[in-house]
Amino acid sequence: MKKYLYALGLGIKETMAYRADFWLGLFSAVFPIFIQIFMWQALYGGTGGGELFGRSYGQMLAYSVAAAILWRLLKTGFEYDINEDVKNGGLSKYVVRPIGYLPYRLSCFLGQKTGVLAGGLAVLALALTGVGLNFHASPVSARGVLLFLPALLGALTLNFFIFFCVGMWAFWLSEIGFLFEAVRIVIVVLSGGIFPLEVFGDAVGGVLKLLPFSYAVGFPVDVLLGTVTGPAAFTGLLCQWGWIGVMALCCRALWNAGAHKYLAAGG
Amino acid sequence: MKEIRKHLILWGMLIRNSLMSQLEYRVNFFTGIAMELGYFLAKIVYMIVIYKTNVPINGLTPDEVLVFFGTYMVATGPYAGLYMMNLFGIGRQVQTGELDLLLVKPVSLQFMLTLKRSDLGIFTVDTVLGIAAVVVGLSRMAVSVGVLDVLGYLGYLATGSLIAYSMFLLPQVLAFKLVKTDALAGLVDSSWDFNNLPMGIYNRLIQQIGVFVLPIFVITNFPALFLLKKMDLIYAVWGIVGPFLWFAVTSTLFHRGLKHYQSASS
């Protein structure tokens, strides 16, 4: 356990070392948020202040802001490292060391995200305060924040396992960089990272909500904003951790299958 | 004129070389197309929202917005497929000293630095999807389009691409001085998506800034405005003059910036 705590510490140090990169990455959320604010302003202006997709203008803006920031906070990147390890023989060192590859990657990821979330959640709070001040009503309640914390932890863990599975494709595919990006952008859409899933309609949106991706962004944002409350929130949390279990099993199966294909390269 | 012809022939050869090297790594070629389709999905969601609400956006019907969106995709073809990857690579070539090799070639350095590599897969996907969106939008409105409309549209697309090239090259000029400009390049790149929706969604001040100061809206809004016959005279003139002005200024600054270049390999 001590070695994984050490890996977690390494992850925190890494985030601190590249903090300018993190802040600039977070700043890149400003443009899409800006575009969405004006788009929703125009659309809600056309409805005469009514609801769209079951949300008021204030709720929709709060969702847009929270989702745009949250998916950037939870964004992975270690799948490229896994690809490098598989392609260049870096995986060999984990074979001879008394350390599991998956728990090591998980520890590093959680360490990196500890640093990121410390700053990022403050930005999220500021942004939502801005939305609240604009509409003279806070989009977030104390109960929402309390439920959001376990949902956030679940989203973080789920995101890790989803992208670890994606990273495992490196065992079978030789040229994969673009594919990671393709999968990432599709997952962002399917997770509600751009718009709430209701925009896809009842049928498609309903199906998308059953998939694991919605628990990675849309669900924690809805919990935070109080759109999902009470028993639905607890059921959601159970589903989220259920998906984490399923994805963890998928990771294990893919790792076992991939390890048989791995050929150590280099001296 | 002779120089332009020489560079055009060279560009054709460079594009062919890029295609040949891409086809050597076919999986990468097709995953590149998959990535572009993923980006298309992320952008078409905006159109899904607009059609689902069926609310006019500041006087534009959803079908008209689709024409703007399609034009944005068409312009993304040359941006993502022909020059963006080269612009992002300038910083790396300055850092590693690879620029030295290009400096000694008997062709324009700006040309080689900014148009050397291309990705026809990405170019084709964006352009074809964009044209399809424009055609669908126009046919739903039952708008008749003549030869002059198409020529004007293509003309404004070309000048829009020229202004995009100039605007997105400008921050890269700093690479000669600052060496590392990755974060700035990423930030500027994300501003491309301002064209995802018509400039009509923004207020008057933002529109004027986006047309005359940092002319990001000229790139894709002007061709669509021309096609839909909604273009003001001042925009029609600025859409022709502005891009050449920007190109001249950027080229001048590029050559001035080059004087700051210090080879990293020597």
mmCIF file with all atom_site columns, C-alpha atoms in Angstrom, chain A residues 165-251:
data_model
loop_
_atom_site.group_PDB
_atom_site.id
_atom_site.type_symbol
_atom_site.label_atom_id
_atom_site.label_alt_id
_atom_site.label_comp_id
_atom_site.label_asym_id
_atom_site.label_entity_id
_atom_site.label_seq_id
_atom_site.pdbx_PDB_ins_code
_atom_site.Cartn_x
_atom_site.Cartn_y
_atom_site.Cartn_z
_atom_site.occupancy
_atom_site.B_iso_or_equiv
_atom_site.pdbx_formal_charge
_atom_site.auth_seq_id
_atom_site.auth_comp_id
_atom_site.auth_asym_id
_atom_site.auth_atom_id
_atom_site.pdbx_PDB_model_num
ATOM 1  C CA . CYS A 1 165 ? -9.836  -0.046 -21.072 1.00 0.00 ? 165 CYS A CA 1
ATOM 2  C CA . VAL A 1 166 ? -9.310  2.262  -24.047 1.00 0.00 ? 166 VAL A CA 1
ATOM 3  C CA . GLY A 1 167 ? -5.559  2.312  -23.349 1.00 0.00 ? 167 GLY A CA 1
ATOM 4  C CA . MET A 1 168 ? -5.490  -1.490 -23.407 1.00 0.00 ? 168 MET A CA 1
ATOM 5  C CA . TRP A 1 169 ? -6.242  -1.354 -27.151 1.00 0.00 ? 169 TRP A CA 1
ATOM 6  C CA . ALA A 1 170 ? -2.537  -0.541 -27.566 1.00 0.00 ? 170 ALA A CA 1
ATOM 7  C CA . PHE A 1 171 ? -1.855  -4.285 -27.216 1.00 0.00 ? 171 PHE A CA 1
ATOM 8  C CA . TRP A 1 172 ? -3.716  -4.972 -30.449 1.00 0.00 ? 172 TRP A CA 1
ATOM 9  C CA . LEU A 1 173 ? -3.446  -1.805 -32.543 1.00 0.00 ? 173 LEU A CA 1
ATOM 10 C CA . SER A 1 174 ? -0.106  -0.410 -33.649 1.00 0.00 ? 174 SER A CA 1
ATOM 11 C CA . GLU A 1 175 ? -1.130  3.152  -34.652 1.00 0.00 ? 175 GLU A CA 1
ATOM 12 C CA . ILE A 1 176 ? -3.590  4.412  -32.127 1.00 0.00 ? 176 ILE A CA 1
ATOM 13 C CA . GLY A 1 177 ? -2.967  8.089  -31.217 1.00 0.00 ? 177 GLY A CA 1
ATOM 14 C CA . PHE A 1 178 ? -5.822  9.502  -33.328 1.00 0.00 ? 178 PHE A CA 1
ATOM 15 C CA . LEU A 1 179 ? -8.169  6.758  -32.145 1.00 0.00 ? 179 LEU A CA 1
ATOM 16 C CA . PHE A 1 180 ? -7.713  7.818  -28.501 1.00 0.00 ? 180 PHE A CA 1
ATOM 17 C CA . GLU A 1 181 ? -8.731  11.353 -29.458 1.00 0.00 ? 181 GLU A CA 1
ATOM 18 C CA . ALA A 1 182 ? -11.727 10.069 -31.471 1.00 0.00 ? 182 ALA A CA 1
ATOM 19 C CA . VAL A 1 183 ? -12.918 7.965  -28.518 1.00 0.00 ? 183 VAL A CA 1
ATOM 20 C CA . ARG A 1 184 ? -12.343 10.816 -26.062 1.00 0.00 ? 184 ARG A CA 1
ATOM 21 C CA . ILE A 1 185 ? -14.450 13.303 -28.010 1.00 0.00 ? 185 ILE A CA 1
ATOM 22 C CA . VAL A 1 186 ? -17.284 10.794 -28.532 1.00 0.00 ? 186 VAL A CA 1
ATOM 23 C CA . ILE A 1 187 ? -17.265 9.965  -24.809 1.00 0.00 ? 187 ILE A CA 1
ATOM 24 C CA . VAL A 1 188 ? -17.394 13.679 -23.950 1.00 0.00 ? 188 VAL A CA 1
ATOM 25 C CA . VAL A 1 189 ? -20.587 14.009 -26.021 1.00 0.00 ? 189 VAL A CA 1
ATOM 26 C CA . LEU A 1 190 ? -22.145 10.793 -24.681 1.00 0.00 ? 190 LEU A CA 1
ATOM 27 C CA . SER A 1 191 ? -21.306 11.693 -21.082 1.00 0.00 ? 191 SER A CA 1
ATOM 28 C CA . GLY A 1 192 ? -23.160 15.015 -21.246 1.00 0.00 ? 192 GLY A CA 1
ATOM 29 C CA . GLY A 1 193 ? -19.921 16.987 -21.243 1.00 0.00 ? 193 GLY A CA 1
ATOM 30 C CA . ILE A 1 194 ? -21.220 19.455 -23.834 1.00 0.00 ? 194 ILE A CA 1
ATOM 31 C CA . PHE A 1 195 ? -25.023 19.416 -23.455 1.00 0.00 ? 195 PHE A CA 1
ATOM 32 C CA . PRO A 1 196 ? -27.345 17.586 -21.058 1.00 0.00 ? 196 PRO A CA 1
ATOM 33 C CA . LEU A 1 197 ? -28.423 14.245 -22.517 1.00 0.00 ? 197 LEU A CA 1
ATOM 34 C CA . GLU A 1 198 ? -32.062 15.420 -22.683 1.00 0.00 ? 198 GLU A CA 1
ATOM 35 C CA . VAL A 1 199 ? -31.185 17.290 -25.907 1.00 0.00 ? 199 VAL A CA 1
ATOM 36 C CA . PHE A 1 200 ? -31.043 13.924 -27.704 1.00 0.00 ? 200 PHE A CA 1
ATOM 37 C CA . GLY A 1 201 ? -34.737 13.314 -27.007 1.00 0.00 ? 201 GLY A CA 1
ATOM 38 C CA . ASP A 1 202 ? -36.486 10.899 -24.659 1.00 0.00 ? 202 ASP A CA 1
ATOM 39 C CA . ALA A 1 203 ? -35.561 7.678  -26.487 1.00 0.00 ? 203 ALA A CA 1
ATOM 40 C CA . VAL A 1 204 ? -31.890 8.307  -27.326 1.00 0.00 ? 204 VAL A CA 1
ATOM 41 C CA . GLY A 1 205 ? -31.279 10.374 -24.176 1.00 0.00 ? 205 GLY A CA 1
ATOM 42 C CA . GLY A 1 206 ? -32.880 7.608  -22.075 1.00 0.00 ? 206 GLY A CA 1
ATOM 43 C CA . VAL A 1 207 ? -30.583 4.975  -23.571 1.00 0.00 ? 207 VAL A CA 1
ATOM 44 C CA . LEU A 1 208 ? -27.517 7.205  -23.147 1.00 0.00 ? 208 LEU A CA 1
ATOM 45 C CA . LYS A 1 209 ? -28.351 7.653  -19.472 1.00 0.00 ? 209 LYS A CA 1
ATOM 46 C CA . LEU A 1 210 ? -28.123 3.902  -19.006 1.00 0.00 ? 210 LEU A CA 1
ATOM 47 C CA . LEU A 1 211 ? -24.573 3.794  -20.365 1.00 0.00 ? 211 LEU A CA 1
ATOM 48 C CA . PRO A 1 212 ? -21.570 4.235  -18.040 1.00 0.00 ? 212 PRO A CA 1
ATOM 49 C CA . PHE A 1 213 ? -20.470 7.482  -19.719 1.00 0.00 ? 213 PHE A CA 1
ATOM 50 C CA . SER A 1 214 ? -23.349 9.549  -18.342 1.00 0.00 ? 214 SER A CA 1
ATOM 51 C CA . TYR A 1 215 ? -22.114 8.751  -14.813 1.00 0.00 ? 215 TYR A CA 1
ATOM 52 C CA . ALA A 1 216 ? -18.739 10.304 -15.665 1.00 0.00 ? 216 ALA A CA 1
ATOM 53 C CA . VAL A 1 217 ? -19.968 13.899 -16.196 1.00 0.00 ? 217 VAL A CA 1
ATOM 54 C CA . GLY A 1 218 ? -23.744 14.363 -16.579 1.00 0.00 ? 218 GLY A CA 1
ATOM 55 C CA . PHE A 1 219 ? -24.749 12.583 -13.374 1.00 0.00 ? 219 PHE A CA 1
ATOM 56 C CA . PRO A 1 220 ? -22.366 14.411 -10.977 1.00 0.00 ? 220 PRO A CA 1
ATOM 57 C CA . VAL A 1 221 ? -23.307 17.756 -12.552 1.00 0.00 ? 221 VAL A CA 1
ATOM 58 C CA . ASP A 1 222 ? -27.031 17.002 -12.191 1.00 0.00 ? 222 ASP A CA 1
ATOM 59 C CA . VAL A 1 223 ? -26.478 15.980 -8.567  1.00 0.00 ? 223 VAL A CA 1
ATOM 60 C CA . LEU A 1 224 ? -24.567 19.190 -7.862  1.00 0.00 ? 224 LEU A CA 1
ATOM 61 C CA . LEU A 1 225 ? -27.247 21.352 -9.460  1.00 0.00 ? 225 LEU A CA 1
ATOM 62 C CA . GLY A 1 226 ? -30.066 19.518 -7.699  1.00 0.00 ? 226 GLY A CA 1
ATOM 63 C CA . THR A 1 227 ? -31.634 18.202 -10.940 1.00 0.00 ? 227 THR A CA 1
ATOM 64 C CA . VAL A 1 228 ? -31.194 14.678 -9.550  1.00 0.00 ? 228 VAL A CA 1
ATOM 65 C CA . THR A 1 229 ? -32.088 14.494 -5.852  1.00 0.00 ? 229 THR A CA 1
ATOM 66 C CA . GLY A 1 230 ? -33.334 12.140 -3.134  1.00 0.00 ? 230 GLY A CA 1
ATOM 67 C CA . PRO A 1 231 ? -33.754 8.444  -3.977  1.00 0.00 ? 231 PRO A CA 1
ATOM 68 C CA . ALA A 1 232 ? -32.829 9.063  -7.645  1.00 0.00 ? 232 ALA A CA 1
ATOM 69 C CA . ALA A 1 233 ? -29.452 10.411 -6.548  1.00 0.00 ? 233 ALA A CA 1
ATOM 70 C CA . PHE A 1 234 ? -28.772 7.374  -4.346  1.00 0.00 ? 234 PHE A CA 1
ATOM 71 C CA . THR A 1 235 ? -29.880 5.002  -7.117  1.00 0.00 ? 235 THR A CA 1
ATOM 72 C CA . GLY A 1 236 ? -27.582 6.918  -9.467  1.00 0.00 ? 236 GLY A CA 1
ATOM 73 C CA . LEU A 1 237 ? -24.668 6.520  -7.070  1.00 0.00 ? 237 LEU A CA 1
ATOM 74 C CA . LEU A 1 238 ? -25.316 2.776  -6.877  1.00 0.00 ? 238 LEU A CA 1
ATOM 75 C CA . CYS A 1 239 ? -25.443 2.534  -10.690 1.00 0.00 ? 239 CYS A CA 1
ATOM 76 C CA . GLN A 1 240 ? -22.255 4.574  -10.922 1.00 0.00 ? 240 GLN A CA 1
ATOM 77 C CA . TRP A 1 241 ? -20.349 2.236  -8.616  1.00 0.00 ? 241 TRP A CA 1
ATOM 78 C CA . GLY A 1 242 ? -21.940 -0.728 -10.385 1.00 0.00 ? 242 GLY A CA 1
ATOM 79 C CA . TRP A 1 243 ? -20.460 0.525  -13.667 1.00 0.00 ? 243 TRP A CA 1
ATOM 80 C CA . ILE A 1 244 ? -17.125 1.050  -11.931 1.00 0.00 ? 244 ILE A CA 1
ATOM 81 C CA . GLY A 1 245 ? -17.187 -2.628 -10.969 1.00 0.00 ? 245 GLY A CA 1
ATOM 82 C CA . VAL A 1 246 ? -18.076 -3.690 -14.518 1.00 0.00 ? 246 VAL A CA 1
ATOM 83 C CA . MET A 1 247 ? -15.386 -1.497 -16.080 1.00 0.00 ? 247 MET A CA 1
ATOM 84 C CA . ALA A 1 248 ? -12.798 -2.734 -13.544 1.00 0.00 ? 248 ALA A CA 1
ATOM 85 C CA . LEU A 1 249 ? -13.589 -6.312 -14.596 1.00 0.00 ? 249 LEU A CA 1
ATOM 86 C CA . CYS A 1 250 ? -13.268 -5.297 -18.267 1.00 0.00 ? 250 CYS A CA 1
ATOM 87 C CA . CYS A 1 251 ? -9.874  -3.721 -17.499 1.00 0.00 ? 251 CYS A CA 1
#
